[in-house]
Tab-separated table of C-alpha atoms and ligand atoms in Angstrom:
chain	number	residue	atom	x	y	z
A	1	MET	CA	-88.211	-99.746	-59.647
A	2	THR	CA	-84.850	-100.449	-57.948
A	3	PRO	CA	-84.675	-98.748	-54.407
A	4	ASP	CA	-81.375	-97.471	-55.889
A	5	LEU	CA	-83.320	-94.968	-58.105
A	6	MET	CA	-86.100	-94.365	-55.832
A	7	ILE	CA	-84.196	-91.912	-53.648
A	8	PRO	CA	-82.715	-89.920	-56.404
A	9	ILE	CA	-86.072	-89.482	-58.132
A	10	LEU	CA	-87.613	-88.231	-55.059
A	11	ALA	CA	-84.708	-85.992	-54.463
A	12	GLY	CA	-85.175	-84.830	-58.105
A	13	LEU	CA	-88.702	-84.045	-57.541
A	14	PHE	CA	-87.983	-82.078	-54.384
A	15	GLY	CA	-85.306	-80.197	-56.533
A	16	LEU	CA	-87.978	-79.173	-59.021
A	17	LEU	CA	-90.143	-77.764	-56.365
A	18	LEU	CA	-87.088	-76.283	-54.810
A	19	GLY	CA	-86.242	-74.598	-58.266
A	20	SER	CA	-89.847	-73.172	-58.422
A	21	PHE	CA	-89.457	-71.482	-54.984
A	22	LEU	CA	-85.873	-70.340	-56.089
A	23	ASN	CA	-87.307	-68.759	-59.382
A	24	VAL	CA	-89.589	-66.649	-56.849
A	25	CYS	CA	-86.514	-65.796	-54.646
A	26	ILE	CA	-84.585	-64.541	-57.589
A	27	VAL	CA	-87.236	-62.256	-58.942
A	28	ARG	CA	-88.446	-60.920	-55.542
A	29	LEU	CA	-85.524	-60.755	-53.226
A	30	PRO	CA	-83.681	-58.039	-55.352
A	31	LYS	CA	-86.842	-56.025	-55.001
A	32	ASN	CA	-87.212	-56.699	-51.132
A	33	GLU	CA	-90.492	-58.429	-51.566
A	34	SER	CA	-91.838	-61.163	-49.633
A	35	VAL	CA	-91.100	-64.622	-51.152
A	36	VAL	CA	-94.167	-66.210	-49.262
A	37	LYS	CA	-97.100	-63.925	-50.303
A	38	PRO	CA	-98.857	-63.013	-52.478
A	39	ARG	CA	-99.360	-65.680	-55.104
A	40	SER	CA	-97.226	-65.437	-58.317
A	41	LYS	CA	-98.646	-63.260	-61.158
A	42	CYS	CA	-98.032	-62.865	-64.727
A	43	PRO	CA	-95.590	-59.735	-64.856
A	44	ARG	CA	-97.499	-58.531	-67.814
A	45	CYS	CA	-101.262	-59.013	-67.513
A	46	SER	CA	-101.019	-59.384	-63.752
A	47	LYS	CA	-103.208	-62.606	-63.988
A	48	GLU	CA	-102.847	-64.822	-60.696
A	49	ILE	CA	-100.979	-67.995	-61.932
A	50	ALA	CA	-103.177	-71.098	-60.864
A	51	TRP	CA	-101.507	-73.987	-59.273
A	52	TYR	CA	-101.909	-76.121	-62.469
A	53	ASP	CA	-100.095	-73.603	-64.406
A	54	ASN	CA	-97.189	-73.418	-61.880
A	55	ILE	CA	-96.131	-77.176	-61.991
A	56	PRO	CA	-92.161	-77.148	-62.307
A	57	VAL	CA	-91.289	-77.354	-66.077
A	58	VAL	CA	-94.199	-79.419	-67.096
A	59	SER	CA	-96.639	-76.204	-67.041
A	60	TRP	CA	-94.246	-74.169	-69.180
A	61	ILE	CA	-94.017	-77.103	-71.841
A	62	LEU	CA	-98.129	-77.512	-71.825
A	63	LEU	CA	-98.453	-73.756	-72.023
A	64	ARG	CA	-95.779	-73.610	-74.890
A	65	GLY	CA	-93.834	-70.913	-73.139
A	66	LYS	CA	-96.951	-68.453	-73.081
A	67	CYS	CA	-99.154	-67.078	-70.220
A	68	ARG	CA	-102.824	-68.466	-70.260
A	69	GLY	CA	-104.055	-65.078	-69.643
A	70	CYS	CA	-102.343	-62.801	-72.180
A	71	GLY	CA	-100.344	-65.235	-74.498
A	72	LEU	CA	-97.333	-63.295	-74.168
A	73	PRO	CA	-94.082	-65.276	-73.449
A	74	ILE	CA	-92.779	-66.508	-70.360
A	75	SER	CA	-88.942	-66.489	-69.948
A	76	PRO	CA	-87.399	-70.058	-70.472
A	77	LEU	CA	-85.370	-68.997	-67.649
A	78	TYR	CA	-88.062	-70.209	-65.192
A	79	PRO	CA	-88.200	-73.985	-66.342
A	80	LEU	CA	-84.503	-73.980	-66.837
A	81	VAL	CA	-83.828	-73.039	-63.129
A	82	GLU	CA	-86.534	-75.662	-62.078
A	83	LEU	CA	-84.807	-78.212	-64.354
A	84	ALA	CA	-81.275	-77.397	-63.152
A	85	THR	CA	-82.187	-77.523	-59.629
A	86	GLY	CA	-84.032	-81.004	-60.206
A	87	VAL	CA	-80.669	-82.349	-61.790
A	88	ILE	CA	-78.781	-81.044	-58.942
A	89	TRP	CA	-80.777	-82.852	-56.321
A	90	PHE	CA	-81.131	-85.964	-58.543
A	91	LEU	CA	-77.197	-86.118	-58.873
A	92	MET	CA	-76.572	-85.379	-55.370
A	93	ALA	CA	-78.820	-88.239	-54.154
A	94	TRP	CA	-77.366	-90.614	-56.790
A	95	HIS	CA	-73.627	-90.076	-55.522
A	96	ASN	CA	-74.270	-89.540	-51.880
A	97	GLY	CA	-77.454	-91.439	-50.908
A	98	PRO	CA	-79.856	-90.055	-48.364
A	99	THR	CA	-77.243	-88.448	-46.340
A	100	LEU	CA	-76.331	-85.163	-44.804
A	101	ALA	CA	-73.524	-84.748	-47.642
A	102	MET	CA	-76.562	-84.978	-50.157
A	103	VAL	CA	-78.437	-82.316	-48.352
A	104	GLY	CA	-75.581	-80.209	-47.977
A	105	GLY	CA	-74.425	-80.826	-51.534
A	106	GLY	CA	-78.014	-80.115	-53.040
A	107	PHE	CA	-78.608	-76.681	-51.144
A	108	PHE	CA	-75.013	-75.630	-51.793
A	109	PHE	CA	-75.466	-75.954	-55.595
A	110	THR	CA	-79.012	-74.403	-55.436
A	111	LEU	CA	-77.521	-71.449	-53.668
A	112	LEU	CA	-74.790	-71.146	-56.157
A	113	LEU	CA	-77.413	-71.242	-58.971
A	114	GLY	CA	-79.713	-68.835	-57.368
A	115	ILE	CA	-76.769	-66.436	-56.629
A	116	ALA	CA	-75.330	-66.598	-60.164
A	117	VAL	CA	-78.708	-66.081	-61.893
A	118	THR	CA	-79.726	-63.158	-59.425
A	119	ASP	CA	-76.347	-61.608	-60.085
A	120	ALA	CA	-76.315	-61.842	-63.571
A	121	ARG	CA	-79.914	-60.071	-63.850
A	122	GLU	CA	-79.735	-57.553	-61.284
A	123	TYR	CA	-75.966	-57.264	-59.874
A	124	ILE	CA	-77.359	-57.990	-56.572
A	125	ILE	CA	-76.662	-60.975	-54.213
A	126	PRO	CA	-79.407	-61.175	-51.717
A	127	ASP	CA	-78.355	-61.518	-48.064
A	128	GLU	CA	-81.028	-64.302	-47.890
A	129	MET	CA	-78.881	-66.299	-50.041
A	130	SER	CA	-75.545	-65.505	-48.910
A	131	VAL	CA	-75.702	-64.953	-45.292
A	132	GLY	CA	-78.643	-67.652	-45.086
A	133	GLY	CA	-76.348	-70.110	-46.877
A	134	LEU	CA	-73.647	-69.200	-44.719
A	135	VAL	CA	-75.635	-70.270	-41.429
A	136	LEU	CA	-76.870	-73.229	-43.291
A	137	GLY	CA	-73.206	-74.268	-44.271
A	138	LEU	CA	-72.025	-73.823	-40.756
A	139	ALA	CA	-75.177	-75.865	-39.385
A	140	ILE	CA	-74.142	-78.711	-41.699
A	141	ALA	CA	-70.620	-78.626	-40.474
A	142	LEU	CA	-71.764	-78.447	-36.973
A	143	ALA	CA	-73.905	-81.711	-37.449
A	144	LYS	CA	-70.783	-83.408	-39.130
A	145	GLY	CA	-72.205	-83.613	-42.323
A	146	TRP	CA	-69.335	-82.424	-44.386
A	147	VAL	CA	-66.043	-80.436	-43.575
A	148	ALA	CA	-65.128	-80.185	-39.775
A	149	LEU	CA	-66.420	-77.102	-38.169
A	150	LYS	CA	-63.211	-75.466	-37.506
A	151	VAL	CA	-62.457	-75.773	-41.253
A	152	ALA	CA	-65.844	-74.293	-42.135
A	153	LEU	CA	-65.469	-71.632	-39.655
A	154	ILE	CA	-61.812	-70.677	-40.873
A	155	GLY	CA	-63.316	-70.929	-44.427
A	156	ALA	CA	-65.895	-68.518	-43.794
A	157	ALA	CA	-63.588	-66.032	-42.252
A	158	VAL	CA	-61.026	-66.341	-44.848
A	159	GLY	CA	-63.498	-65.962	-47.488
A	160	PHE	CA	-64.876	-62.812	-45.953
A	161	PHE	CA	-61.521	-61.115	-45.360
A	162	LEU	CA	-59.742	-62.207	-48.601
A	163	LEU	CA	-62.597	-60.716	-50.797
A	164	TRP	CA	-62.695	-57.568	-48.343
A	165	GLY	CA	-59.205	-56.929	-49.033
A	166	PHE	CA	-59.599	-57.569	-52.740
A	167	ALA	CA	-62.501	-55.032	-52.665
A	168	ALA	CA	-60.625	-52.376	-50.750
A	169	VAL	CA	-57.480	-52.733	-52.973
A	170	GLY	CA	-59.472	-53.035	-56.082
A	171	THR	CA	-61.506	-49.736	-55.122
A	172	TRP	CA	-58.288	-48.000	-54.235
A	173	LEU	CA	-56.581	-49.027	-57.656
A	174	GLY	CA	-59.764	-48.462	-59.618
A	175	LYS	CA	-59.997	-44.831	-58.405
A	176	ARG	CA	-56.468	-44.153	-59.449
A	177	MET	CA	-56.984	-45.700	-62.811
A	178	GLY	CA	-60.307	-43.783	-63.304
A	179	MET	CA	-62.442	-46.927	-63.490
A	180	VAL	CA	-64.328	-46.517	-60.113
A	181	GLY	CA	-66.115	-43.773	-58.280
A	182	GLY	CA	-66.619	-41.429	-61.251
A	183	GLU	CA	-69.796	-40.480	-63.287
A	184	GLY	CA	-71.832	-43.457	-64.185
A	185	GLN	CA	-69.055	-45.695	-62.817
A	186	PRO	CA	-69.497	-48.061	-59.715
A	187	ASP	CA	-68.644	-46.851	-56.229
A	188	GLU	CA	-66.603	-49.872	-55.361
A	189	ALA	CA	-64.572	-52.322	-57.091
A	190	MET	CA	-66.692	-55.216	-55.691
A	191	GLY	CA	-70.015	-55.185	-53.814
A	192	GLY	CA	-70.675	-56.390	-50.177
A	193	GLY	CA	-72.773	-59.093	-51.753
A	194	ASP	CA	-69.585	-60.963	-53.276
A	195	ILE	CA	-67.914	-60.572	-49.820
A	196	LYS	CA	-70.656	-62.267	-47.995
A	197	MET	CA	-71.022	-64.714	-50.597
A	198	MET	CA	-67.364	-65.784	-50.199
A	199	ALA	CA	-68.072	-66.316	-46.434
A	200	MET	CA	-70.843	-68.802	-47.390
A	201	ILE	CA	-68.696	-70.670	-49.782
A	202	GLY	CA	-66.040	-70.929	-47.053
A	203	ALA	CA	-68.548	-72.491	-44.578
A	204	PHE	CA	-69.301	-75.122	-47.278
A	205	LEU	CA	-65.937	-75.806	-48.708
A	206	GLY	CA	-63.586	-74.824	-45.959
A	207	TRP	CA	-60.554	-72.545	-46.382
A	208	PRO	CA	-58.771	-74.508	-48.938
A	209	GLY	CA	-61.669	-74.447	-51.328
A	210	VAL	CA	-62.129	-70.804	-50.647
A	211	LEU	CA	-58.574	-70.197	-52.061
A	212	MET	CA	-59.241	-72.302	-55.189
A	213	THR	CA	-62.708	-70.813	-55.720
A	214	VAL	CA	-61.143	-67.151	-55.821
A	215	PHE	CA	-58.464	-68.151	-57.888
A	216	LEU	CA	-60.795	-70.044	-60.461
A	217	GLY	CA	-63.359	-67.225	-60.354
A	218	ALA	CA	-60.920	-64.451	-60.882
A	219	ALA	CA	-59.253	-66.419	-63.802
A	220	ALA	CA	-62.827	-67.230	-65.529
A	221	GLY	CA	-63.826	-63.688	-64.784
A	222	SER	CA	-60.702	-62.362	-66.427
A	223	ILE	CA	-60.731	-64.500	-69.406
A	224	VAL	CA	-64.357	-63.343	-70.305
A	225	TYR	CA	-64.144	-59.630	-69.262
A	226	VAL	CA	-60.656	-58.656	-70.047
A	227	PRO	CA	-61.369	-58.879	-73.792
A	228	LEU	CA	-64.758	-57.522	-73.655
A	229	ASN	CA	-63.349	-54.291	-71.870
A	230	MET	CA	-60.696	-54.071	-74.514
A	231	MET	CA	-63.402	-54.175	-77.124
A	232	GLY	CA	-64.979	-51.080	-75.394
A	233	ASN	CA	-67.667	-52.969	-73.272
A	234	LYS	CA	-67.411	-51.324	-69.919
A	235	LYS	CA	-70.197	-53.186	-68.356
A	236	LEU	CA	-70.202	-53.983	-64.668
A	237	VAL	CA	-68.842	-57.541	-63.941
A	238	PRO	CA	-71.279	-59.634	-62.193
A	239	PHE	CA	-68.363	-61.314	-60.250
A	240	GLY	CA	-70.759	-63.649	-58.183
A	241	VAL	CA	-71.458	-65.516	-61.484
A	242	PHE	CA	-67.834	-66.485	-61.802
A	243	LEU	CA	-67.350	-67.099	-58.065
A	244	ALA	CA	-70.362	-69.442	-58.286
A	245	MET	CA	-68.774	-71.216	-61.189
A	246	GLY	CA	-65.301	-71.475	-59.292
A	247	ALA	CA	-67.117	-73.058	-56.283
A	248	ALA	CA	-68.813	-75.499	-58.252
A	249	ILE	CA	-65.563	-76.565	-59.870
A	250	THR	CA	-63.957	-76.802	-56.644
A	251	TYR	CA	-66.630	-78.880	-55.126
A	252	LEU	CA	-66.489	-81.303	-58.050
A	253	VAL	CA	-62.863	-81.629	-58.977
A	254	GLY	CA	-60.919	-79.447	-56.377
A	255	ASN	CA	-58.968	-82.258	-54.945
A	256	ASP	CA	-57.975	-83.599	-58.583
A	257	LEU	CA	-56.823	-80.071	-59.413
A	258	VAL	CA	-54.577	-79.716	-56.370
A	259	ASN	CA	-53.078	-83.065	-56.945
A	260	LEU	CA	-52.396	-82.262	-60.502
A	261	TYR	CA	-50.700	-78.997	-59.719
A	262	PHE	CA	-48.439	-80.788	-57.169
A	263	ARG	CA	-47.625	-83.448	-59.611
A	264	PHE	CA	-47.010	-80.584	-62.152
A	265	ILE	CA	-44.561	-78.581	-59.869
A	266	GLY	CA	-42.849	-82.151	-59.017
A	267	VAL	CA	-43.647	-82.129	-55.266
A	268	ALA	CA	-45.764	-85.457	-55.500
B	1	ZN	ZN1	-100.063	-62.671	-68.747
């Protein structure tokens, strides 16, 4: 095996294990349970899951997606999250080599995945992911791994206050339009989780990335939810899912999009 491939494979294996832990976080953090103890159990028969039935992706395939104790299906979400996290770390190592940029990118995308899945399932963005990620993003900037510390700090502040402003305006408008604050309606147009999540994204991407993320997230959210709403579906919007998508696109092709835009308006 070439040494070029060795590091991405090791990073991918680390990603699979991290993905397994991410599953624990996705299930337990919204319930305010410890992610360290106790050992994982089958949610249906409460049988403890042995280590050999808890190998990322592999065990789910060997068990054909069924619990060894009760034979009832195990959600394919678990192996998918593990696989996705493994692929994230493999690709980050492939593109960046064993650098701080690889570590930063790996954790950034792992956090976005965790937030998107938790928000879609429970409409909750745990502080451990948003505020924890904020601290991690600033630490990586401090270690000169990515964006400059000043850009990261301004990014975190812009992300926080931009979403806080949107939330305040959205709640005010929503109440006047009878969409917020009534019976069976949300109390606020946007949760505090989204605000803290955007501070985290700002710490990783800097303030230009924050603006693009919010723009892309709002656009994607509208494209999906406005037609659904017009068809009578009044479900709560897990906005964190769309912000995570916007942040991922910004990380991957943000600069290209900005250049394309400038060329489009004739500046460059
Ligand atoms: Zn079971």
